[in-house]
mmCIF file of C-alpha atoms in Angstrom:
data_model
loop_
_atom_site.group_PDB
_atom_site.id
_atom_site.type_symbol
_atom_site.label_atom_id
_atom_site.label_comp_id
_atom_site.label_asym_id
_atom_site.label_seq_id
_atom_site.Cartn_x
_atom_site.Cartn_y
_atom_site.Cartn_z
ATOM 1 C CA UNK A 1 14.751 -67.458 -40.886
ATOM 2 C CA UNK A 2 18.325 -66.321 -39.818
ATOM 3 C CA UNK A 3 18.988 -63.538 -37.194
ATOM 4 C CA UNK A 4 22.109 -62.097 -37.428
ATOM 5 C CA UNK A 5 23.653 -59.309 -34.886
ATOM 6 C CA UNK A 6 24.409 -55.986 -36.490
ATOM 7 C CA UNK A 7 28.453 -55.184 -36.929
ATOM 8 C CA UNK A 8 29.306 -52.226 -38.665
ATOM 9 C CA UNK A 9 29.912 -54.530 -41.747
ATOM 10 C CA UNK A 10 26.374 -54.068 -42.326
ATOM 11 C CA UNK A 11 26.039 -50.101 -41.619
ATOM 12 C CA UNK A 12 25.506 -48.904 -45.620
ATOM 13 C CA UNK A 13 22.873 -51.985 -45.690
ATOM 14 C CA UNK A 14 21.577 -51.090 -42.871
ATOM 15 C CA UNK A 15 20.508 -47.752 -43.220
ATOM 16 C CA UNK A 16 19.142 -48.159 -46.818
ATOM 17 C CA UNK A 17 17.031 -50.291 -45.435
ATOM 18 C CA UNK A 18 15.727 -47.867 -42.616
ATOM 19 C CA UNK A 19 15.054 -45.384 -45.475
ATOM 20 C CA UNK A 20 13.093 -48.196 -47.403
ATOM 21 C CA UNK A 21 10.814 -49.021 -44.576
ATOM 22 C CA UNK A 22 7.422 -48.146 -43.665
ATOM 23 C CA UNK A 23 8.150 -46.903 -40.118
ATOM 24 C CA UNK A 24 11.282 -45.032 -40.842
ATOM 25 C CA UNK A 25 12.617 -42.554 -38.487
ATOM 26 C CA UNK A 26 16.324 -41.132 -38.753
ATOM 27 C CA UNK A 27 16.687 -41.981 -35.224
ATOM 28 C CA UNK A 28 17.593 -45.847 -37.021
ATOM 29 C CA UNK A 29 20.230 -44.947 -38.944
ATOM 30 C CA UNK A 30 23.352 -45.986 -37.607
ATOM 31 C CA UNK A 31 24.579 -42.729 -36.798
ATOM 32 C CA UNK A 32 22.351 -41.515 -35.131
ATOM 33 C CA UNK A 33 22.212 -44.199 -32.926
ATOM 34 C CA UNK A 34 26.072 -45.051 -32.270
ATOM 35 C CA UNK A 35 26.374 -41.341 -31.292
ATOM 36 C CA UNK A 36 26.182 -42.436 -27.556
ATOM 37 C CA UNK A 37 27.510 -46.159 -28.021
ATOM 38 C CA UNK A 38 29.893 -45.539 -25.406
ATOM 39 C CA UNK A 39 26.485 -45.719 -23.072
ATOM 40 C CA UNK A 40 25.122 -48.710 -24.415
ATOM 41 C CA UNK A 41 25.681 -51.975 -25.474
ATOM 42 C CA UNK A 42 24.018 -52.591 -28.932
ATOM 43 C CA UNK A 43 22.936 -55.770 -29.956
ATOM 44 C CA UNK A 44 21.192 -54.861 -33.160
ATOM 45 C CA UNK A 45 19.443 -57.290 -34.934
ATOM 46 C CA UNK A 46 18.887 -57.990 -38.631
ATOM 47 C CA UNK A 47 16.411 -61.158 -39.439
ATOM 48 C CA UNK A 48 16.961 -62.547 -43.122
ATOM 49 C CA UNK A 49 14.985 -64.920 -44.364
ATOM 50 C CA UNK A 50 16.100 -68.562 -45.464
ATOM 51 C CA UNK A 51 17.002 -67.093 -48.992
ATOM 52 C CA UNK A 52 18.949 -64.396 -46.954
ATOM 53 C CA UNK A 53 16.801 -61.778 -47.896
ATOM 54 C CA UNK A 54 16.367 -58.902 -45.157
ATOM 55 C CA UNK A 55 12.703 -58.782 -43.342
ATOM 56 C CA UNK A 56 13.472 -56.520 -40.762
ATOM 57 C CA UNK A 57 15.942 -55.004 -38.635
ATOM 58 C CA UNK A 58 15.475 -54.353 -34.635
ATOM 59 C CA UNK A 59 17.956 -51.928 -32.730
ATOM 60 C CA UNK A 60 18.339 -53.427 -29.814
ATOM 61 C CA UNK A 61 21.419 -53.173 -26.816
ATOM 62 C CA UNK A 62 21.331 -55.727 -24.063
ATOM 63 C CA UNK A 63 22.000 -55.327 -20.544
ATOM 64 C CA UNK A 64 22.148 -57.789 -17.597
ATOM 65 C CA UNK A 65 21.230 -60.559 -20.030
ATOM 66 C CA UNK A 66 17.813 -58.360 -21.093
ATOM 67 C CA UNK A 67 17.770 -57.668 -24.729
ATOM 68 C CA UNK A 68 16.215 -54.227 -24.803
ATOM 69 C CA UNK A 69 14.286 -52.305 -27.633
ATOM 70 C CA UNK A 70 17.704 -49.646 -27.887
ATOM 71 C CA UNK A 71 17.367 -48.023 -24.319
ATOM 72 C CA UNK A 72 19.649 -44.599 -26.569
ATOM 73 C CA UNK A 73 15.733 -44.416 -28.826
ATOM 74 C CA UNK A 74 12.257 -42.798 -27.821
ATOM 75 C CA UNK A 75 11.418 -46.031 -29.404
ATOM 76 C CA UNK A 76 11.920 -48.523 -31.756
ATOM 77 C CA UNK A 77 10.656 -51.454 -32.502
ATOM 78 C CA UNK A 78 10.895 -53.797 -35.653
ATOM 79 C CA UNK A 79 11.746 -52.043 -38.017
ATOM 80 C CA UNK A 80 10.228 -53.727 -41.467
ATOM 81 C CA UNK A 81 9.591 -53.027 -45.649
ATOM 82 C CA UNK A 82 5.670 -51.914 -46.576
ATOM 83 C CA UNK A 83 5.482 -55.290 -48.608
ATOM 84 C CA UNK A 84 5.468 -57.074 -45.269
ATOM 85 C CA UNK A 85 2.881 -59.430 -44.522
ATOM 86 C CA UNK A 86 1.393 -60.768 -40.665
ATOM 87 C CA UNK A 87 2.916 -64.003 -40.633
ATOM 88 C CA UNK A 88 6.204 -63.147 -42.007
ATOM 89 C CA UNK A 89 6.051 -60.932 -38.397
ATOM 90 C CA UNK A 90 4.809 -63.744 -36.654
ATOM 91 C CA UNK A 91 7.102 -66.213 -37.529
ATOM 92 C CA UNK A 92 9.833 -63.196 -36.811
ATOM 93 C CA UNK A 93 8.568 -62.822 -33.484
ATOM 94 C CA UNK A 94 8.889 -66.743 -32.874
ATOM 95 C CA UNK A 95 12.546 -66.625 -34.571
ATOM 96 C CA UNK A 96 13.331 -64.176 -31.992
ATOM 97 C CA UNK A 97 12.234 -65.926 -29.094
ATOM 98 C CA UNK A 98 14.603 -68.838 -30.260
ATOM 99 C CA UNK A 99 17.174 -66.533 -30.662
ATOM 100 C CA UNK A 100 17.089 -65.335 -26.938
ATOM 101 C CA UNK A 101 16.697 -69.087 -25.873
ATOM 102 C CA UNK A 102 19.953 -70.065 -27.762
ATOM 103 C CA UNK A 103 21.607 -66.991 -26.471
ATOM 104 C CA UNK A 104 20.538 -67.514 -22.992
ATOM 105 C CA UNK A 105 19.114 -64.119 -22.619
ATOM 106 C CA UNK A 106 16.398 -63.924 -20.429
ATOM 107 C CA UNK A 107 13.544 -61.539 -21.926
ATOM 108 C CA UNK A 108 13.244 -58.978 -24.655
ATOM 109 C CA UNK A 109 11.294 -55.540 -23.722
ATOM 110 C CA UNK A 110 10.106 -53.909 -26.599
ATOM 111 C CA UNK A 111 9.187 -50.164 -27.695
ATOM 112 C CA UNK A 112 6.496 -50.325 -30.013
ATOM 113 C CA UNK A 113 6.598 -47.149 -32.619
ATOM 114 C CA UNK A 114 3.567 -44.663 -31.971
ATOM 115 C CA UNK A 115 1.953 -45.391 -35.342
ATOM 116 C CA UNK A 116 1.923 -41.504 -36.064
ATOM 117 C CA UNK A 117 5.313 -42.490 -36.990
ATOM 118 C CA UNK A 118 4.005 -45.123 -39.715
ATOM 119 C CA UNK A 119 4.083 -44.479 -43.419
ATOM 120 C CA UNK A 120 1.266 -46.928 -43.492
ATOM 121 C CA UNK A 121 -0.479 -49.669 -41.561
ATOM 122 C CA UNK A 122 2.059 -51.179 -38.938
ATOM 123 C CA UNK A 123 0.237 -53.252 -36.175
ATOM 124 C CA UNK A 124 1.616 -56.530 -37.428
ATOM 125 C CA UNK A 125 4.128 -56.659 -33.998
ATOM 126 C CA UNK A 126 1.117 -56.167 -31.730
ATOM 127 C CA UNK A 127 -0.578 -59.582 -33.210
ATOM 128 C CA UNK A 128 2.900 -61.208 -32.652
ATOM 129 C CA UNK A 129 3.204 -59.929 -29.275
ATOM 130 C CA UNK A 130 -0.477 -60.712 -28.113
ATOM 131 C CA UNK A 131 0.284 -64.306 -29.332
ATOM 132 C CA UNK A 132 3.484 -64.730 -27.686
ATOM 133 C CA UNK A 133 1.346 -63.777 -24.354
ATOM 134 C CA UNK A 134 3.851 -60.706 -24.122
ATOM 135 C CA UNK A 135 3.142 -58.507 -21.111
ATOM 136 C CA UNK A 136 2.330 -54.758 -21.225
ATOM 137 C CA UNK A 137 4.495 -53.549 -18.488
ATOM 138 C CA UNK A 138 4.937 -49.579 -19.433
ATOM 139 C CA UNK A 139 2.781 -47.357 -21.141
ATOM 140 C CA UNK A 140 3.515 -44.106 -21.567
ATOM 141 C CA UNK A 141 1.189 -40.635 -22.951
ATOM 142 C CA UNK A 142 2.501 -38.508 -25.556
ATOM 143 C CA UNK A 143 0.439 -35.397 -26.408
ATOM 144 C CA UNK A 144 0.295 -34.984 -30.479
ATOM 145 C CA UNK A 145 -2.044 -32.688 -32.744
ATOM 146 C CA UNK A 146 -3.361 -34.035 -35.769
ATOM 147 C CA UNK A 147 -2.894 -31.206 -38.089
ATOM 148 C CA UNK A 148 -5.151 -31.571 -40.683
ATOM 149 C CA UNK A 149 -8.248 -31.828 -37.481
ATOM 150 C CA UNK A 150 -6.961 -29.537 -35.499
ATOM 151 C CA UNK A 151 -8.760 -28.781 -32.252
ATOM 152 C CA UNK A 152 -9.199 -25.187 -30.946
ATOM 153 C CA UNK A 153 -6.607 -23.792 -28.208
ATOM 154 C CA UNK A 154 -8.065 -23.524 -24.856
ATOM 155 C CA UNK A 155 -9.142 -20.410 -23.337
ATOM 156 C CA UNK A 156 -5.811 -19.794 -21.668
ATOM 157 C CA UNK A 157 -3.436 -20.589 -23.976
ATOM 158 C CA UNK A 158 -5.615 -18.136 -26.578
ATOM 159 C CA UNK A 159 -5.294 -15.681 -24.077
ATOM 160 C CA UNK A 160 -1.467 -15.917 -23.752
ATOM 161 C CA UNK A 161 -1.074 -16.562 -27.596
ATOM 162 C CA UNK A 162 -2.570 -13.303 -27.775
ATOM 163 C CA UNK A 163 -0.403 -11.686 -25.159
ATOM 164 C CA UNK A 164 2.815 -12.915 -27.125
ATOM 165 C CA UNK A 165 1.702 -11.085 -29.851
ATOM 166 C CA UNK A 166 1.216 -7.440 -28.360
ATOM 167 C CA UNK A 167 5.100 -7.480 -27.661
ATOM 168 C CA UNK A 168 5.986 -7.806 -31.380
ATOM 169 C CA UNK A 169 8.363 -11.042 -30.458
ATOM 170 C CA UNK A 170 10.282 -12.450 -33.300
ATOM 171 C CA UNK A 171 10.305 -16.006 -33.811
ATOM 172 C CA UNK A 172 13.614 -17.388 -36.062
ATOM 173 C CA UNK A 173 15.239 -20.261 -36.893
ATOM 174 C CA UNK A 174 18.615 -20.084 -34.933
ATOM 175 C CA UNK A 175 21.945 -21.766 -35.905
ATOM 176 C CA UNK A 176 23.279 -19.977 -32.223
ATOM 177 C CA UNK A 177 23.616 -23.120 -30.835
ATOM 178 C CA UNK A 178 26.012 -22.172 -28.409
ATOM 179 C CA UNK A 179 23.708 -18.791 -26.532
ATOM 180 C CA UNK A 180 20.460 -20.893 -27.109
ATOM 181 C CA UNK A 181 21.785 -24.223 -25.235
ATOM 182 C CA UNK A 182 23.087 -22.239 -22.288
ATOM 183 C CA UNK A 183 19.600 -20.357 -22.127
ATOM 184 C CA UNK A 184 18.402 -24.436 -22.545
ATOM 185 C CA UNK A 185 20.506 -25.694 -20.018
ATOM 186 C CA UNK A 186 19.804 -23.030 -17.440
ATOM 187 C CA UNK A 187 16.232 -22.969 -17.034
ATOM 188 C CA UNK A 188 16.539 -27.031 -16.895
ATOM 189 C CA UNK A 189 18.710 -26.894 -14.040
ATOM 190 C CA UNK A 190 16.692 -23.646 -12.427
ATOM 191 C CA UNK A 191 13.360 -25.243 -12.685
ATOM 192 C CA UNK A 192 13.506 -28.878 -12.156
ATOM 193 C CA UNK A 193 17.363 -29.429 -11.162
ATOM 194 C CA UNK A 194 17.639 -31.425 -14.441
ATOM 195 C CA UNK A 195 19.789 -31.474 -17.150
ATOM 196 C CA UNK A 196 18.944 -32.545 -20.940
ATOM 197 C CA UNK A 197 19.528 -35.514 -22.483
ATOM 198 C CA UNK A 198 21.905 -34.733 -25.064
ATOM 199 C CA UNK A 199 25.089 -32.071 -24.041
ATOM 200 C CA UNK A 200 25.849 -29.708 -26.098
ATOM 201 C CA UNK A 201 28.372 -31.272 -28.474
ATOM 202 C CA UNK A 202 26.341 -34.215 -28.972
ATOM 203 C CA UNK A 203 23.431 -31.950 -30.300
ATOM 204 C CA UNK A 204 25.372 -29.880 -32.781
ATOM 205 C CA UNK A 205 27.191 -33.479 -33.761
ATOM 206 C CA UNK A 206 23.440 -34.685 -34.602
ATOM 207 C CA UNK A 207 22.498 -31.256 -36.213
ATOM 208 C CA UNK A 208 25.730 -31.903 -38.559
ATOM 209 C CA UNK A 209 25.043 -35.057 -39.054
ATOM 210 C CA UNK A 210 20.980 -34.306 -39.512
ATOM 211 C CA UNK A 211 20.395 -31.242 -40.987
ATOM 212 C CA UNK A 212 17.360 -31.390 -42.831
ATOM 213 C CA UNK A 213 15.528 -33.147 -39.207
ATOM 214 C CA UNK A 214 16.813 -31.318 -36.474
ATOM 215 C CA UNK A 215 16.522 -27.433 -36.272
ATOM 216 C CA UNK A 216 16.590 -24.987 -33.471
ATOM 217 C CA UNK A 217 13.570 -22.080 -33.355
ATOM 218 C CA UNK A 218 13.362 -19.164 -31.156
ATOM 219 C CA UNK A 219 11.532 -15.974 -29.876
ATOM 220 C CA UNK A 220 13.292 -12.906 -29.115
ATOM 221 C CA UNK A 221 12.818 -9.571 -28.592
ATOM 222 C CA UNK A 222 16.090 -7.106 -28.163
ATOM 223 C CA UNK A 223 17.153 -8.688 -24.794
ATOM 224 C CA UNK A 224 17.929 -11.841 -27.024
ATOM 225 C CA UNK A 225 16.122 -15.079 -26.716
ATOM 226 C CA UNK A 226 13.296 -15.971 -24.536
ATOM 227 C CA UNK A 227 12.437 -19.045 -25.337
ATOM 228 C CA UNK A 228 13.115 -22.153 -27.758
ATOM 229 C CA UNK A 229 12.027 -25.368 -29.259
ATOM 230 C CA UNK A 230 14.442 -27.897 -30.562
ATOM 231 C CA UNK A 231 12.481 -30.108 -33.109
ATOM 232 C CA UNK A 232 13.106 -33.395 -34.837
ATOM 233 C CA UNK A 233 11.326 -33.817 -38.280
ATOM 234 C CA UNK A 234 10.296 -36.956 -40.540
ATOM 235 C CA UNK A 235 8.615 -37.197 -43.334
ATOM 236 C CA UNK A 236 5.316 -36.634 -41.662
ATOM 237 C CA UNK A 237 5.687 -35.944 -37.930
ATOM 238 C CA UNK A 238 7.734 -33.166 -35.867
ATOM 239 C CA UNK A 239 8.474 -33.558 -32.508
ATOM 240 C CA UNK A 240 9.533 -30.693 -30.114
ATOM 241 C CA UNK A 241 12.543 -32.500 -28.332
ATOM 242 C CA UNK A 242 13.246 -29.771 -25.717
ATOM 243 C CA UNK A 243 11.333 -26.650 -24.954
ATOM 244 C CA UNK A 244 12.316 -24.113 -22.836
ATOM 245 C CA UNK A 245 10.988 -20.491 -21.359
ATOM 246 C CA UNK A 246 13.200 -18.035 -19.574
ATOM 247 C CA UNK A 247 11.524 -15.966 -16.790
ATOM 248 C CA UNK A 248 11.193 -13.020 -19.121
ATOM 249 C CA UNK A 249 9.776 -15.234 -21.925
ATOM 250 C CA UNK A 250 7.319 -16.475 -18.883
ATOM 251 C CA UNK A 251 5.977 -12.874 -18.051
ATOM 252 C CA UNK A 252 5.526 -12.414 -22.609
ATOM 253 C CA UNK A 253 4.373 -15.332 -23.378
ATOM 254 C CA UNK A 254 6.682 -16.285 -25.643
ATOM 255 C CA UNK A 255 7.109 -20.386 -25.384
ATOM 256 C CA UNK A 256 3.112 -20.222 -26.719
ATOM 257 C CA UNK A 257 3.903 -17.327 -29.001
ATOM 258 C CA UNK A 258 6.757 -19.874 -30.507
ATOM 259 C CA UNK A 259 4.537 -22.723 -30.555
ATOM 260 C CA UNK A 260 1.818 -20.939 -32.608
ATOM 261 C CA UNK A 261 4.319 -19.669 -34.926
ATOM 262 C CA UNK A 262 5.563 -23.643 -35.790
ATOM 263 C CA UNK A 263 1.680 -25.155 -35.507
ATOM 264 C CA UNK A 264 0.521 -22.052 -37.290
ATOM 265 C CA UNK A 265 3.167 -21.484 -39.771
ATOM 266 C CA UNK A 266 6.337 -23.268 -39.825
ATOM 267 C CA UNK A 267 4.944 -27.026 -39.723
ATOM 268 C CA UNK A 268 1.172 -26.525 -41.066
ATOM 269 C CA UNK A 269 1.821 -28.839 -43.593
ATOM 270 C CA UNK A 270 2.935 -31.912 -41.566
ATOM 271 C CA UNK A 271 0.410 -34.516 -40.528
ATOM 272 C CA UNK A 272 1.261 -34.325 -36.847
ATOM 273 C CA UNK A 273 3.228 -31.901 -33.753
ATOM 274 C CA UNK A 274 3.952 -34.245 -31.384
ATOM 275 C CA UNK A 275 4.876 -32.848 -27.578
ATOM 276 C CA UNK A 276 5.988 -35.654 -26.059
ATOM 277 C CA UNK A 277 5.155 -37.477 -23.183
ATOM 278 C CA UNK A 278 3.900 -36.563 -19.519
ATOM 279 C CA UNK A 279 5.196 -39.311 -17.509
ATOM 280 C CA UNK A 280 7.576 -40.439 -14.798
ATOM 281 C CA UNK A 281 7.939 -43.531 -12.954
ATOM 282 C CA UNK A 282 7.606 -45.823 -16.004
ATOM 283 C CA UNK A 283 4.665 -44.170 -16.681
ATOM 284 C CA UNK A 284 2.792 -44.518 -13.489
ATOM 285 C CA UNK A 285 2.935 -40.491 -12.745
ATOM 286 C CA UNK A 286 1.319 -37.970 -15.144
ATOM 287 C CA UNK A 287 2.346 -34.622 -14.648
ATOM 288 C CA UNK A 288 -0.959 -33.297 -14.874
ATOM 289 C CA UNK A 289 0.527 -29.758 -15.207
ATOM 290 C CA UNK A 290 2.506 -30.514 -18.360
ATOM 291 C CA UNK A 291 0.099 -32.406 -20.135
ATOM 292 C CA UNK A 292 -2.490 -29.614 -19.366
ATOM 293 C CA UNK A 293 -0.214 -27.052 -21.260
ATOM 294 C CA UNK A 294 -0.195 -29.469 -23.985
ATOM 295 C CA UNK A 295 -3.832 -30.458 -24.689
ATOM 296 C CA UNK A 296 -4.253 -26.618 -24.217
ATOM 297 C CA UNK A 297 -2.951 -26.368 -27.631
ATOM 298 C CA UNK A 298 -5.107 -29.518 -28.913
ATOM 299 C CA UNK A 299 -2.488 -32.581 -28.237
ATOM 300 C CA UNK A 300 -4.377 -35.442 -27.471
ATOM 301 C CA UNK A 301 -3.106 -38.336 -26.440
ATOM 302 C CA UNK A 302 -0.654 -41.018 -28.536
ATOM 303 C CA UNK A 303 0.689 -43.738 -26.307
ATOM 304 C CA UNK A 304 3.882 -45.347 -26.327
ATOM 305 C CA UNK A 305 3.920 -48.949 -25.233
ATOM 306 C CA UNK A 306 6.045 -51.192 -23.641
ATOM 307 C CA UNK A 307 5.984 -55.298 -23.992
ATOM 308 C CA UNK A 308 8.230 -57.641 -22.889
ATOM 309 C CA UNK A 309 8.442 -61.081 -24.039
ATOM 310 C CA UNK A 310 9.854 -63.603 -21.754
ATOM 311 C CA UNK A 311 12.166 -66.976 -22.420
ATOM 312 C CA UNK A 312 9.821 -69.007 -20.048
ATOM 313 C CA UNK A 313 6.032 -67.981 -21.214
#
């Protein structure tokens, strides 16, 4: 096998080959990814075989000699086509550990992809890794519904479901990015002294660049918006990226209200709502508070895991 680092050369190859895969996400295409390069730096990887025919691709960045599923992604791990087989991965894996050897870079931590993200079966990096003697050193909960099982809302959450819907709130799709990012930013910064990931220019760069997978909903009433949801969509999942509820959206219920209305309505014909996760601390501390809100509304738990695969082992 060869392993050759990604240069923007390869960008239009690249990203047809993220669109081919069984475990695409846009958040591999190249520009989504480079849209905060000036934070990392990428060491992408594309691993051909010996007839120099691409396997897989793995978007990586390294930092103090540690090559790093990219630090910029949720996840991301190797990236490969559905006619894949184990021991193609396998012999990847052992390619890869060469690689770092001959590159004199010390480990390589790796995000594996929640398989809710899979087109199909995907687990062939978990063999690799187990036989590599790879160590689980994060592991972190997302809360997801599986919309075609859904489980009932709990008691409260019915309750304030209901509530939402005695003030006649309407729920939109908003293209206001400006008024519903300052609402965003504000209740961040009131409520947990916290600001979110992307600024405002970087979202509506991604929305431009995006916009069939990343849309902003909200719920208003005449005082304007209450509360939003920023979602990413893929073929088969959406993810709420940022929710927020203002103080007057807290006392109407409307963050539930607008989370029943996608569940219910918007997204019913997806295969999963995924939340996100609960945890801090490299996923030592669960906010029990925000995964409670969560599972109230039937998430149950998808876990993203973190190996890392050392020169030495």
């Amino acid at each position: 096998m060869i392993i050759k680092k990604y240069s923007s050369n390869n960008k239009v190859i690249w990203n047809e080959f993220v669109k081919l895969s069984k475990n695409y996400h846009f958040f591999f295409e190249r520009d989504f990814m480079e849209y905060h390069s000036d934070r990392f730096n990428d060491h992408s990887l594309m691993i051909y075989d010996d007839k120099e025919k691409l396997l897989a691709l793995l978007p990586a960045n390294i930092d103090d000699n540690v090559l790093y599923s990219h630090q910029g992604l949720t996840f991301g791990g190797l990236i490969i086509k559905s006619s894949a087989k184990q021991k193609e991965i396998y012999d990847i894996f052992i390619e890869l550990k060469k690689y770092l050897k001959e590159n004199r870079i010390k480990a390589l931590v790796y995000k594996k992809i929640p398989y809710i993200y899979n087109e199909m079966p995907c687990d062939e990096d978990l063999y690799a890794l187990f036989r590599l003697n790879s160590n689980l050193i994060r592991r972190d909960v997302s809360s997801t519904i599986d919309l075609s099982n859904q489980i009932k809302y709990s008691k409260g959450r019915k309750w304030i479901v209901k509530k939402s819907k005695e003030h006649s709130l309407k729920y939109n799709k908003t293209n206001e990015i400006d008024e519903f990012w300052m609402h965003l930013e504000t209740v961040l910064f009131s409520g947990h002294g916290a600001k979110p990931t992307h600024n405002k220019d970087e979202i509506k760069h991604l929305k431009e660049l995006f916009p069939k997978n990343i849309d902003f909903y909200s719920a208003e009433n005449e005082q304007g918006i209450l509360a939003g949801a920023v979602v990413f969509n893929t073929h088969s999942v959406v993810h709420t990226q940022y929710l927020f509820n203002t103080n007057l959206g807290r006392d109407l219920g409307a963050l539930d209200g607008l989370i029943d209305y996608l569940v219910k309505d918007v997204f019913k014909d997806k295969k999963y709502f995924d939340f996100g996760t609960s945890n801090e601390n490299q996923g030592m501390f669960l906010n029990e508070g925000l995964i409670s809100q969560k599972e109230g509304f039937g998430g149950r738990a998808v876990v993203h895991d973190f190996y890392e695969v050392s020169v030495n082992d």
